[in-house]
mmCIF file of C-alpha atoms in Angstrom:
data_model
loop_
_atom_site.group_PDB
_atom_site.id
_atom_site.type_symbol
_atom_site.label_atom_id
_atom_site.label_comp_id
_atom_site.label_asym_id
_atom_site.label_seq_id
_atom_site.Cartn_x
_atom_site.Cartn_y
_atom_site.Cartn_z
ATOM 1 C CA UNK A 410 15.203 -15.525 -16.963
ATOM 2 C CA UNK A 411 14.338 -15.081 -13.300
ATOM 3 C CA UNK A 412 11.052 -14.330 -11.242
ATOM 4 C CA UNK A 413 11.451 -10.710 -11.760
ATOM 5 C CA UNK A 414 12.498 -10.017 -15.262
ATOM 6 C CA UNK A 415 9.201 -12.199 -16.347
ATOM 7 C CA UNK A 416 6.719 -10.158 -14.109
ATOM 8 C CA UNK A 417 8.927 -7.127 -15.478
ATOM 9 C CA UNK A 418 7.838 -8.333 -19.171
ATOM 10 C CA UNK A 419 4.108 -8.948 -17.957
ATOM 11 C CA UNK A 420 3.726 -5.514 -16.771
ATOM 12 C CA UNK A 421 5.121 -4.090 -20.002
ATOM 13 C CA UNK A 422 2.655 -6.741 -22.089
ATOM 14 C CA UNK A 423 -0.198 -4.872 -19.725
ATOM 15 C CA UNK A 424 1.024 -1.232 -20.572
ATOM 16 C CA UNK A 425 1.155 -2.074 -24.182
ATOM 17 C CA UNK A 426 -2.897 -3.407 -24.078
ATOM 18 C CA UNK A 427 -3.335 -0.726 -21.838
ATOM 19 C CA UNK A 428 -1.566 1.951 -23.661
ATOM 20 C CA UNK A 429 -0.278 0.529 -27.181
ATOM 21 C CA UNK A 430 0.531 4.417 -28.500
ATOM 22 C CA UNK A 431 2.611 5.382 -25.425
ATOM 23 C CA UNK A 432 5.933 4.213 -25.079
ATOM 24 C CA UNK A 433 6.899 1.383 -22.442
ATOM 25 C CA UNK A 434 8.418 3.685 -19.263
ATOM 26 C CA UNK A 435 12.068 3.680 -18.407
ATOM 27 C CA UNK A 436 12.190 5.792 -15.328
ATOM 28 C CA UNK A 437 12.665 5.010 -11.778
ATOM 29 C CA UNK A 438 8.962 5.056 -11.319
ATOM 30 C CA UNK A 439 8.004 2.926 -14.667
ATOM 31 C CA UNK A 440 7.336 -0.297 -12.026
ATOM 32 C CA UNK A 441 5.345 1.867 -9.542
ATOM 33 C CA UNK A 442 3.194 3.928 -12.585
ATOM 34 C CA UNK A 443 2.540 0.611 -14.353
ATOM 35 C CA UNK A 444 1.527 -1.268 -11.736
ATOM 36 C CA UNK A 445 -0.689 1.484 -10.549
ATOM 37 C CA UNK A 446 -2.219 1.418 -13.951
ATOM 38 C CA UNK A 447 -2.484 -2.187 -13.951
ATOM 39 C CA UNK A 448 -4.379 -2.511 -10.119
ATOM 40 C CA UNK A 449 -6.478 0.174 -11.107
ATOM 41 C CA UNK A 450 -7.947 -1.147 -14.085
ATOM 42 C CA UNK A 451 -8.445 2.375 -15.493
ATOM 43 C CA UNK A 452 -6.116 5.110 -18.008
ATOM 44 C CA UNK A 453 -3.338 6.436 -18.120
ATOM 45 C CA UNK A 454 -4.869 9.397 -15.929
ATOM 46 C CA UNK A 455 -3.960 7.334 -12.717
ATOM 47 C CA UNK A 456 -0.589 7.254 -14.060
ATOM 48 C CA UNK A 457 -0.559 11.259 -14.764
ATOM 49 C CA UNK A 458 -2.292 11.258 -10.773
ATOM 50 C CA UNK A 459 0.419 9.337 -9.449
ATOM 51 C CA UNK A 460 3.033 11.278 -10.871
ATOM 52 C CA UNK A 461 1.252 14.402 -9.793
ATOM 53 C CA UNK A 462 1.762 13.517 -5.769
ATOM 54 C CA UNK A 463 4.052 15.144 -3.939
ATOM 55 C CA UNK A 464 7.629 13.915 -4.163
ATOM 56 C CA UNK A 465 7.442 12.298 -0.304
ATOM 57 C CA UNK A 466 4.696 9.845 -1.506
ATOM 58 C CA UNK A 467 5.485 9.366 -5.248
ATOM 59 C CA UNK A 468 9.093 8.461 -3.673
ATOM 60 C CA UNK A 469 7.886 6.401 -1.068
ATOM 61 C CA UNK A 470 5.639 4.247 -3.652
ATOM 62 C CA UNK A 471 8.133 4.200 -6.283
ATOM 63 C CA UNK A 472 10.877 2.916 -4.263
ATOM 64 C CA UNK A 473 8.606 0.148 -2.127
ATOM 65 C CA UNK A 474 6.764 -0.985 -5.525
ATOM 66 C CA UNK A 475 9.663 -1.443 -7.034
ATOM 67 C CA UNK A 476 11.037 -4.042 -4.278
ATOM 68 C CA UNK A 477 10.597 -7.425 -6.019
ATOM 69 C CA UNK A 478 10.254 -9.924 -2.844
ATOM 70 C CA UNK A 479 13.259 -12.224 -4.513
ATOM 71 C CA UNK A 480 15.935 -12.585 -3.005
ATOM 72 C CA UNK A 481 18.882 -11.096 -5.699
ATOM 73 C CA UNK A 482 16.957 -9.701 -8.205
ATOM 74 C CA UNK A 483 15.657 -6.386 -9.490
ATOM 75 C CA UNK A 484 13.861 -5.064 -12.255
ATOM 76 C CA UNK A 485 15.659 -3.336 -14.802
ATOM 77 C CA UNK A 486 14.770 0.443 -14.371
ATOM 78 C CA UNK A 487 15.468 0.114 -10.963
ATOM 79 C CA UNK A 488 18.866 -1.871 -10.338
ATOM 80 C CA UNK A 489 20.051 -0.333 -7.266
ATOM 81 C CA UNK A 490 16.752 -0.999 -4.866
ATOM 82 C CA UNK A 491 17.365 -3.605 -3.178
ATOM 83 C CA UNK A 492 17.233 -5.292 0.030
ATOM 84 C CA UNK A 493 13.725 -6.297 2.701
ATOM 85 C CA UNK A 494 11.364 -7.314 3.290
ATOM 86 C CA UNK A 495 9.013 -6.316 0.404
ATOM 87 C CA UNK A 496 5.849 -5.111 0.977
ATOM 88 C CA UNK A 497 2.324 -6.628 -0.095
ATOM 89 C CA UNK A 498 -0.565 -4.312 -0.151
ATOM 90 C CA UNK A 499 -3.453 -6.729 0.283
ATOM 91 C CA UNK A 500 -6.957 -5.247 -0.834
ATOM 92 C CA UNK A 501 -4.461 -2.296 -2.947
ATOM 93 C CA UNK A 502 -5.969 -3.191 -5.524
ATOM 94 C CA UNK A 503 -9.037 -2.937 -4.396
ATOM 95 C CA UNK A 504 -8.909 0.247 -2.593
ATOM 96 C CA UNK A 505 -7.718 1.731 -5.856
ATOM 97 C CA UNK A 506 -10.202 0.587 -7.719
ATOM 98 C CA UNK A 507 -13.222 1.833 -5.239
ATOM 99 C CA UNK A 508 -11.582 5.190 -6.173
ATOM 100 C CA UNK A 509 -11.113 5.338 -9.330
ATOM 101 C CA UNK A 510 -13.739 7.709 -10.723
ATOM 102 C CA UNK A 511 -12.844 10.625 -9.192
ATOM 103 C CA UNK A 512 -9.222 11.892 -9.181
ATOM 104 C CA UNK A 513 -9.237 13.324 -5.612
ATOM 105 C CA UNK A 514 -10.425 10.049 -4.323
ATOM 106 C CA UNK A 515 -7.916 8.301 -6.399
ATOM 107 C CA UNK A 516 -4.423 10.688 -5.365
ATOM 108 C CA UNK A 517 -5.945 10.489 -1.595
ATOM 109 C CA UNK A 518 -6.147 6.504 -2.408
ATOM 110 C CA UNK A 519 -2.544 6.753 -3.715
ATOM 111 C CA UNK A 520 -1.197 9.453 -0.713
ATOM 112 C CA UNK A 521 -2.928 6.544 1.700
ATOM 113 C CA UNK A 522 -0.978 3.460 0.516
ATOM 114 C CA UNK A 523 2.146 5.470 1.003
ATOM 115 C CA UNK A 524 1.351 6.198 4.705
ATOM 116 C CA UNK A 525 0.466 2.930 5.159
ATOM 117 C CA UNK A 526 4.043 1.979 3.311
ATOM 118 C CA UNK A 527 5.956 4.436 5.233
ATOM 119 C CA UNK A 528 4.664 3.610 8.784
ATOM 120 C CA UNK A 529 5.308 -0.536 7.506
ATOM 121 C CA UNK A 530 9.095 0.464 7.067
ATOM 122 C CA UNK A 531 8.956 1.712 10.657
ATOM 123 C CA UNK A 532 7.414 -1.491 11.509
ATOM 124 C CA UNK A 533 9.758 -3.762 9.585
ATOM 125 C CA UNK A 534 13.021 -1.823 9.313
ATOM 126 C CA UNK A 535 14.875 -2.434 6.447
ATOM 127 C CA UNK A 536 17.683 -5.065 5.723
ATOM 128 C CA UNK A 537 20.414 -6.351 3.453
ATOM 129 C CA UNK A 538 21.159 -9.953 2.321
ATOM 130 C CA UNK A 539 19.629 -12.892 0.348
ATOM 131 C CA UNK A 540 16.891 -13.664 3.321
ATOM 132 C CA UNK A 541 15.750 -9.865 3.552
ATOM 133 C CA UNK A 542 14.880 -9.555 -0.072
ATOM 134 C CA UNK A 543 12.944 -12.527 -0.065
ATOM 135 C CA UNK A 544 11.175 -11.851 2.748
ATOM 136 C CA UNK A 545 7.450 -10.271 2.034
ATOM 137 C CA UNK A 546 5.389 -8.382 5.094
ATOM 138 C CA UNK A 547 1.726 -9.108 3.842
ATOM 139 C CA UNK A 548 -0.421 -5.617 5.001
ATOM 140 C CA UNK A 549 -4.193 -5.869 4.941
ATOM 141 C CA UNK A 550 -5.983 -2.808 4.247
ATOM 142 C CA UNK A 551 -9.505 -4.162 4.280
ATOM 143 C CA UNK A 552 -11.229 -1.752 6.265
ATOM 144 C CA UNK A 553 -9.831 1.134 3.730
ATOM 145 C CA UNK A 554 -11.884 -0.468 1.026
ATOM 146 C CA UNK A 555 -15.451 -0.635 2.116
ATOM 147 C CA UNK A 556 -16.372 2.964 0.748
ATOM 148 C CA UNK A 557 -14.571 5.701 -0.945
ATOM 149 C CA UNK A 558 -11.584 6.930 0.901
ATOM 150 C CA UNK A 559 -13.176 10.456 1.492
ATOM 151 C CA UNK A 560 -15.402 8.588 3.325
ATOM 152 C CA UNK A 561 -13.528 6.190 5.207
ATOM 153 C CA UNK A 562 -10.859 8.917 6.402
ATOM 154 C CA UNK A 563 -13.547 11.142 7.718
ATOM 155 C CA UNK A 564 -14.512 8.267 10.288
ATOM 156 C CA UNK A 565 -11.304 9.124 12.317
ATOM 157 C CA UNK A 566 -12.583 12.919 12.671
ATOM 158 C CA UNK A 567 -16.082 11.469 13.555
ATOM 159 C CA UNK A 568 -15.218 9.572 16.412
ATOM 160 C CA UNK A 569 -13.697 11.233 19.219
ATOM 161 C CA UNK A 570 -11.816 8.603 21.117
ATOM 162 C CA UNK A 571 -10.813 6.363 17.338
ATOM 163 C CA UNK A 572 -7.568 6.326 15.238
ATOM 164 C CA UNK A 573 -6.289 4.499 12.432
ATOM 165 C CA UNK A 574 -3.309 2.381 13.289
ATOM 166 C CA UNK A 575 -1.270 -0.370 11.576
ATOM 167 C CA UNK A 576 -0.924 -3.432 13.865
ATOM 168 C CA UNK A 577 2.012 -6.058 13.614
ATOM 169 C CA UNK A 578 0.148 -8.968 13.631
ATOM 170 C CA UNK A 579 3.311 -11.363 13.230
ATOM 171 C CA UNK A 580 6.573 -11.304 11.388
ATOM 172 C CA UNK A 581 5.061 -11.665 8.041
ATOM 173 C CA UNK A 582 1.294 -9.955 8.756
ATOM 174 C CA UNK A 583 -0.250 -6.818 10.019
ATOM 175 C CA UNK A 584 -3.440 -4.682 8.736
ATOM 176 C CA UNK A 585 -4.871 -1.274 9.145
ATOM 177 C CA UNK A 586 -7.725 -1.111 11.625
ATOM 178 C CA UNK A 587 -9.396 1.928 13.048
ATOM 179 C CA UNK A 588 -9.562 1.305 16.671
ATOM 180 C CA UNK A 589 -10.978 3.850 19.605
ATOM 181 C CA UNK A 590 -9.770 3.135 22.336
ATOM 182 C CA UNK A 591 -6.540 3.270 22.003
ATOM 183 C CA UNK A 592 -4.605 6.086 24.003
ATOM 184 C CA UNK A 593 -1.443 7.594 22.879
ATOM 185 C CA UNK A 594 0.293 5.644 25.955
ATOM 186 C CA UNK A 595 -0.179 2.118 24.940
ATOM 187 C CA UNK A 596 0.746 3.650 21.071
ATOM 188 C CA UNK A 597 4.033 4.787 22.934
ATOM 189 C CA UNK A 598 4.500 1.609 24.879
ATOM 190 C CA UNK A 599 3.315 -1.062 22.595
ATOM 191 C CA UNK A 600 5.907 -1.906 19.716
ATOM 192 C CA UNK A 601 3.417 -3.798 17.791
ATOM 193 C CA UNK A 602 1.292 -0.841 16.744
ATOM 194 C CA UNK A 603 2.155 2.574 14.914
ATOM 195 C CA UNK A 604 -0.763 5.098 14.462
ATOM 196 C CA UNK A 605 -1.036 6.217 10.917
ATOM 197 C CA UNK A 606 -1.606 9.838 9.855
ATOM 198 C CA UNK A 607 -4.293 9.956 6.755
ATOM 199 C CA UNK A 608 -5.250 13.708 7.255
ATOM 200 C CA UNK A 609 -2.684 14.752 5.220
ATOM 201 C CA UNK A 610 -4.159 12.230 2.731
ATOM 202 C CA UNK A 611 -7.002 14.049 0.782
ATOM 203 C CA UNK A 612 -5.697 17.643 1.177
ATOM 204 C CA UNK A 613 -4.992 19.073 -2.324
ATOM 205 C CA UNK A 614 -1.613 20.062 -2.508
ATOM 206 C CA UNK A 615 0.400 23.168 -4.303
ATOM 207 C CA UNK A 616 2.220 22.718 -7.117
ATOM 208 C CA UNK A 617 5.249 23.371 -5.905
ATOM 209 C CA UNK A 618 5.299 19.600 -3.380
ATOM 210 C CA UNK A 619 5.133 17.707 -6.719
ATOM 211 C CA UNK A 620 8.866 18.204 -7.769
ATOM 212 C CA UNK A 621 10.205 16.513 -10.955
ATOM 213 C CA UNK A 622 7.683 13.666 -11.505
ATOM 214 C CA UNK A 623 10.551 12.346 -13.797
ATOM 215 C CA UNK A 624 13.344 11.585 -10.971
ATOM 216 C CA UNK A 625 16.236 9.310 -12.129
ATOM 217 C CA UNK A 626 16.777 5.937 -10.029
ATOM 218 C CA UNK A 627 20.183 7.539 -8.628
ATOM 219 C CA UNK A 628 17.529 10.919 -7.012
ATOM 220 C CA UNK A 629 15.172 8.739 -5.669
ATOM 221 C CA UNK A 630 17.816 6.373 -3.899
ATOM 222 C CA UNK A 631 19.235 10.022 -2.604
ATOM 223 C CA UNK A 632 15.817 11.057 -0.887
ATOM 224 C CA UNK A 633 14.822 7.251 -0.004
ATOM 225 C CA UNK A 634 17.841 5.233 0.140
ATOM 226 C CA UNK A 635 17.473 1.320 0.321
ATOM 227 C CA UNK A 636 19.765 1.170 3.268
ATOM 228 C CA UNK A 637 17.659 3.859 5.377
ATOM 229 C CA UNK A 638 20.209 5.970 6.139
ATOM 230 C CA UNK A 639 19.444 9.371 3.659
ATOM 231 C CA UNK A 640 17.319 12.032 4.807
ATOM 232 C CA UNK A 641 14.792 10.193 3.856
ATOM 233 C CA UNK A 642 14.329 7.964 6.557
ATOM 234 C CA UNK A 643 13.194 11.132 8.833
ATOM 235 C CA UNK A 644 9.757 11.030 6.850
ATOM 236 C CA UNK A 645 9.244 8.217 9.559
ATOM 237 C CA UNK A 646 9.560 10.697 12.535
ATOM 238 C CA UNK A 647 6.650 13.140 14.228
ATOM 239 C CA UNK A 648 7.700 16.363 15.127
ATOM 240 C CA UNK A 649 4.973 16.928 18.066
ATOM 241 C CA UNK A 650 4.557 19.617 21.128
ATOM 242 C CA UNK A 651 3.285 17.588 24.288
ATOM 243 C CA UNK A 652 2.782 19.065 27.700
ATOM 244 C CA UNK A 653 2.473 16.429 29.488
ATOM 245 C CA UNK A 654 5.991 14.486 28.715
ATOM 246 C CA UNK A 655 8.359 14.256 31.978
ATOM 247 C CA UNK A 656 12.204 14.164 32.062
ATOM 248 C CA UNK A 657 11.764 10.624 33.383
ATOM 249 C CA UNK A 658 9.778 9.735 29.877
ATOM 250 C CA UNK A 659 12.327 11.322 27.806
ATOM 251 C CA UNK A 660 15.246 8.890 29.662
ATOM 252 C CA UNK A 661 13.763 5.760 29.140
ATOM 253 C CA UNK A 662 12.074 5.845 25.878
ATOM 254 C CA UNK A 663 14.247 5.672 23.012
ATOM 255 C CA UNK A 664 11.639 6.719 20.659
ATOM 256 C CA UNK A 665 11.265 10.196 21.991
ATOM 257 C CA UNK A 666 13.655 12.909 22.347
ATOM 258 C CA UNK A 667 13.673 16.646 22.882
ATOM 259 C CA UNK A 668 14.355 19.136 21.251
ATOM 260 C CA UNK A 669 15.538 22.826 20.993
ATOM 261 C CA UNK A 670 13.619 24.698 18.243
ATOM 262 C CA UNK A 671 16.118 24.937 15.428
ATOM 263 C CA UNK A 672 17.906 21.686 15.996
ATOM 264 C CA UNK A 673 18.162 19.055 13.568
ATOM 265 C CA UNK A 674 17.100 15.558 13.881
ATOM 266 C CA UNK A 675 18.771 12.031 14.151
ATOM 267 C CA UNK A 676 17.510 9.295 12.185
ATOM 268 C CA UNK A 677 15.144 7.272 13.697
ATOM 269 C CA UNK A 678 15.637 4.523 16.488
ATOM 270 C CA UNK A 679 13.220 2.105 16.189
ATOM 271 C CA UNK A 680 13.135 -1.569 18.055
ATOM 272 C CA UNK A 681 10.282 -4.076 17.120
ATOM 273 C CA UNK A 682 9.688 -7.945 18.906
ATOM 274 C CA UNK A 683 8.224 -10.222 17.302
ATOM 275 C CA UNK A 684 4.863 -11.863 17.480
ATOM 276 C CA UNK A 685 3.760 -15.475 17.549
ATOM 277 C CA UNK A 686 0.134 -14.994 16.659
ATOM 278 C CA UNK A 687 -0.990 -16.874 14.382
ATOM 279 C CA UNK A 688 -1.687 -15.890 10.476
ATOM 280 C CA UNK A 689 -5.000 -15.094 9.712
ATOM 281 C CA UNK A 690 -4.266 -15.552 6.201
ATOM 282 C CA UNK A 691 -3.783 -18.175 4.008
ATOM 283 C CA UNK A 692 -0.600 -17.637 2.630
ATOM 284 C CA UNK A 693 1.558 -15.655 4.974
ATOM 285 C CA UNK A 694 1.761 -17.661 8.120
ATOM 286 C CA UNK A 695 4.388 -19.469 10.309
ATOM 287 C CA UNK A 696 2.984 -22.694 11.992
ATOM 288 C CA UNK A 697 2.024 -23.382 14.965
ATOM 289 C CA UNK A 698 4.929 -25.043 16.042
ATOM 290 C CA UNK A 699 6.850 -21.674 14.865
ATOM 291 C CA UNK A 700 8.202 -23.560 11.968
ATOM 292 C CA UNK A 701 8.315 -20.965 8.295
ATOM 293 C CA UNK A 702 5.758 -22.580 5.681
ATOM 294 C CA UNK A 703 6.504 -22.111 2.988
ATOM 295 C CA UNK A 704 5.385 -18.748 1.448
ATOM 296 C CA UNK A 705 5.428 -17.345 -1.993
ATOM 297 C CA UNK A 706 7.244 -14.530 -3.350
ATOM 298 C CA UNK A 707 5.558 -11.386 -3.589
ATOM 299 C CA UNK A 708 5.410 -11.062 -7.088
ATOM 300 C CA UNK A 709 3.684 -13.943 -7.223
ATOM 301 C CA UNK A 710 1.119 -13.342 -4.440
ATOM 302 C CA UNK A 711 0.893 -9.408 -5.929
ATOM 303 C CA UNK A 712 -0.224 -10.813 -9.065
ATOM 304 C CA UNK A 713 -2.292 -13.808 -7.957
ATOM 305 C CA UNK A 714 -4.888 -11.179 -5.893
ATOM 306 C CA UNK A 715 -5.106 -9.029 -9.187
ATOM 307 C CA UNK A 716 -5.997 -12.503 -11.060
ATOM 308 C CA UNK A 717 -8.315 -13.117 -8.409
ATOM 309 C CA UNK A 718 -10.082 -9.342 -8.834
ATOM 310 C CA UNK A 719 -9.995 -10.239 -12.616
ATOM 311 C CA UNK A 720 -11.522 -13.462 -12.108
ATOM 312 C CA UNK A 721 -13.954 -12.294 -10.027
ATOM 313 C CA UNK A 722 -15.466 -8.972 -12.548
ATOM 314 C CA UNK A 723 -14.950 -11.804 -15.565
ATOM 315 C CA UNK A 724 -17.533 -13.845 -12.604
ATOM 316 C CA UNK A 725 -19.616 -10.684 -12.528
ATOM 317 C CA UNK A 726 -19.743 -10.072 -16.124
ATOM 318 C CA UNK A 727 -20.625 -13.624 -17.116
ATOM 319 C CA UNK A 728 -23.742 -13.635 -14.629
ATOM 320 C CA UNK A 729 -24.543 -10.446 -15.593
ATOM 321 C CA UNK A 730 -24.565 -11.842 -19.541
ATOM 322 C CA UNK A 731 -26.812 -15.138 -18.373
ATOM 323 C CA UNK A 732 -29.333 -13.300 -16.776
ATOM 324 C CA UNK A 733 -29.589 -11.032 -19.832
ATOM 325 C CA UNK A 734 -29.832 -14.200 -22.066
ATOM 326 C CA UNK A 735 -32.919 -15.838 -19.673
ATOM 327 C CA UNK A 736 -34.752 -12.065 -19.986
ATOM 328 C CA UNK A 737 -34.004 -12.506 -23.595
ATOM 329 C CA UNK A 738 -35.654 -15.848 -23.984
ATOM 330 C CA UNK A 739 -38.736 -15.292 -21.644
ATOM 331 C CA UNK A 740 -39.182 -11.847 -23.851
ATOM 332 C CA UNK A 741 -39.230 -14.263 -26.996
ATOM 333 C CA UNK A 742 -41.340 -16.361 -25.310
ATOM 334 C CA UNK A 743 -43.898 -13.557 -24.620
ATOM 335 C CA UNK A 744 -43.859 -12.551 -28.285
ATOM 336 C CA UNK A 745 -44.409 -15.615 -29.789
ATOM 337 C CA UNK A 746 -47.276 -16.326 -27.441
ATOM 338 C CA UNK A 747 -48.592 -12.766 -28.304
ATOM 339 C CA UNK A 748 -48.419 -13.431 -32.131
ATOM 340 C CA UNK A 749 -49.435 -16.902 -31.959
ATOM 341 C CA UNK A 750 -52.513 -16.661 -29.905
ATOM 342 C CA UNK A 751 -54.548 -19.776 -28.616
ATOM 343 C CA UNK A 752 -56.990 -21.255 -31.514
ATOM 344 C CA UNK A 753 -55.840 -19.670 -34.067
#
């Protein structure tokens, strides 16, 4: 049994604790929806949310989730997703969780990670072979995480001259930031960042953008194929008027073509260096003589951070339970003092 088929089994053990009188999914989005339930620590309502999105982000979630970081494997409801690198969401968890109680929160938390998924495929295009799918891209999305996501997206519409962007930090690392002051040239220019678009993110959609929640493996591949070639991949362009864009602009950058209204678009030409900075986390990181250390799959470092979040509320709880036991005893204390006054 390989790496994959025993997380496969773990997430199933989960769904069963988590849900033991609803039936183990079989779909193309069972890996996503469990391991949505399973970060989350909630219901099955995040599982009902997720499957509520519209079919651009439940796609784009389903079919990066379900990329398992090793290289010739693949779980079992999704055999024909394949190829790298995988993507690992550091802080998802978290982010998730910091939503949970309110469902609008939550789908915006959900409609987030698949921005932040999308603009990573830009970032690290997708490839075939043995070394691809055991590749993993780490993301950190710390600075999503510090307050509710309503919150945290409405700091880009505060600030005048800020963004949120996604920053290639090396070949293996990058992490959302909100910077401001950073102009659309240097976004045009500078292949290591890609500004990220949350304002779609928390508005409440029709029903009609959340189309057959129960897509087959085979329709998801068609909208989001693994090789990047389907329709799909044009989720990754911006369709955007400018004024201010010369002839000269539109010869030289390969990213940016015009276009009559009416026309149809090409896929997407994108062309990303490399970066020798070094890893800022412990894990992910080439050396400094720009040798690979060794790095984990992601399977294994997706489920060591949710260990860690479990360790840590197991942490909480049992400090929470000592300092319940000392006001315990010192209330004992007071009533045997109070029924066993002095000299009697």
């Amino acid at each position: 049994m390989n790496k994959s088929a025993v997380v496969e089994q773990y997430l199933k053990a989960r769904w069963r604790v988590l849900a033991p009188e609803t039936p183990v999914l079989q779909d193309a989005s069972a890996i996503a929806s469990m391991r949505i339930a399973i970060m989350s620590q909630s219901d099955l309502s995040v599982v009902d949310l997720f499957r509520s999105l519209p079919a651009m982000d439940r796609q784009t979630l389903s079919v990066e989730m379900a990329r398992t970081g090793c290289p010739n494997q693949r779980y079992s409801t999704t055999p024909s997703i394949g190829g790298g690198p995988a993507f690992l969401i550091y802080y998802g968890p978290a982010l998730l969780q910091k939503n949970v109680d309110s469902p609008r929160c939550f789908r915006a938390a959900l409609r987030t990670l698949a921005e932040v998924m999308r603009v990573a495929r830009v970032m690290w295009p997708l490839s075939k072979g043995p070394e691809a799918e055991g590749s993993v891209v780490t993301i950190l999305v710390a600075e999503l995480k510090t307050q509710t996501i309503d919150i945290v997206l409405g700091i880009a519409r505060s600030e005048e001259e800020g963004r949120w962007v996604l920053v290639r930090h090396n070949d293996r690392e990058g992490a959302v930031e909100f910077r401001k002051d950073v102009p659309d040239v240097q976004l045009d220019v500078d292949p290591r960042m890609e500004a990220l678009n949350f304002l779609h993110c928390i508005h409440i959609h029709s029903a009609d953008e959340s189309e057959d929640p129960h897509a087959t493996t085979q329709s998801l591949e068609d909208n989001y194929a693994s090789d990047g070639s389907s329709p799909a991949a044009r989720v990754f362009q911006a369709v955007e008027f400018r004024k201010d864009v010369p002839d000269v602009q539109l010869d030289v950058d390969p990213r940016m073509e015009a276009r009559e209204q009416g026309e149809g678009f090409p896929e997407p030409f994108v062309e990303k260096t490399t970066s020798r900075r070094t890893s800022k986390l412990p894990f992910a990181a080439e050396d400094e003589e720009g040798l690979e250390s060794t790095v984990e799959s992601g399977l294994a470092a997706s489920l060591r951070q949710e260990n860690w979040l479990l360790r840590d509320q197991v942490a909480s709880l049992g400090d929470e339970v000592a300092r319940l036991r000392m006001r315990l005893a010192s209330l004992d204390c007071v009533e045997g003092t109070a029924s066993n006054p002095p000299g009697d």
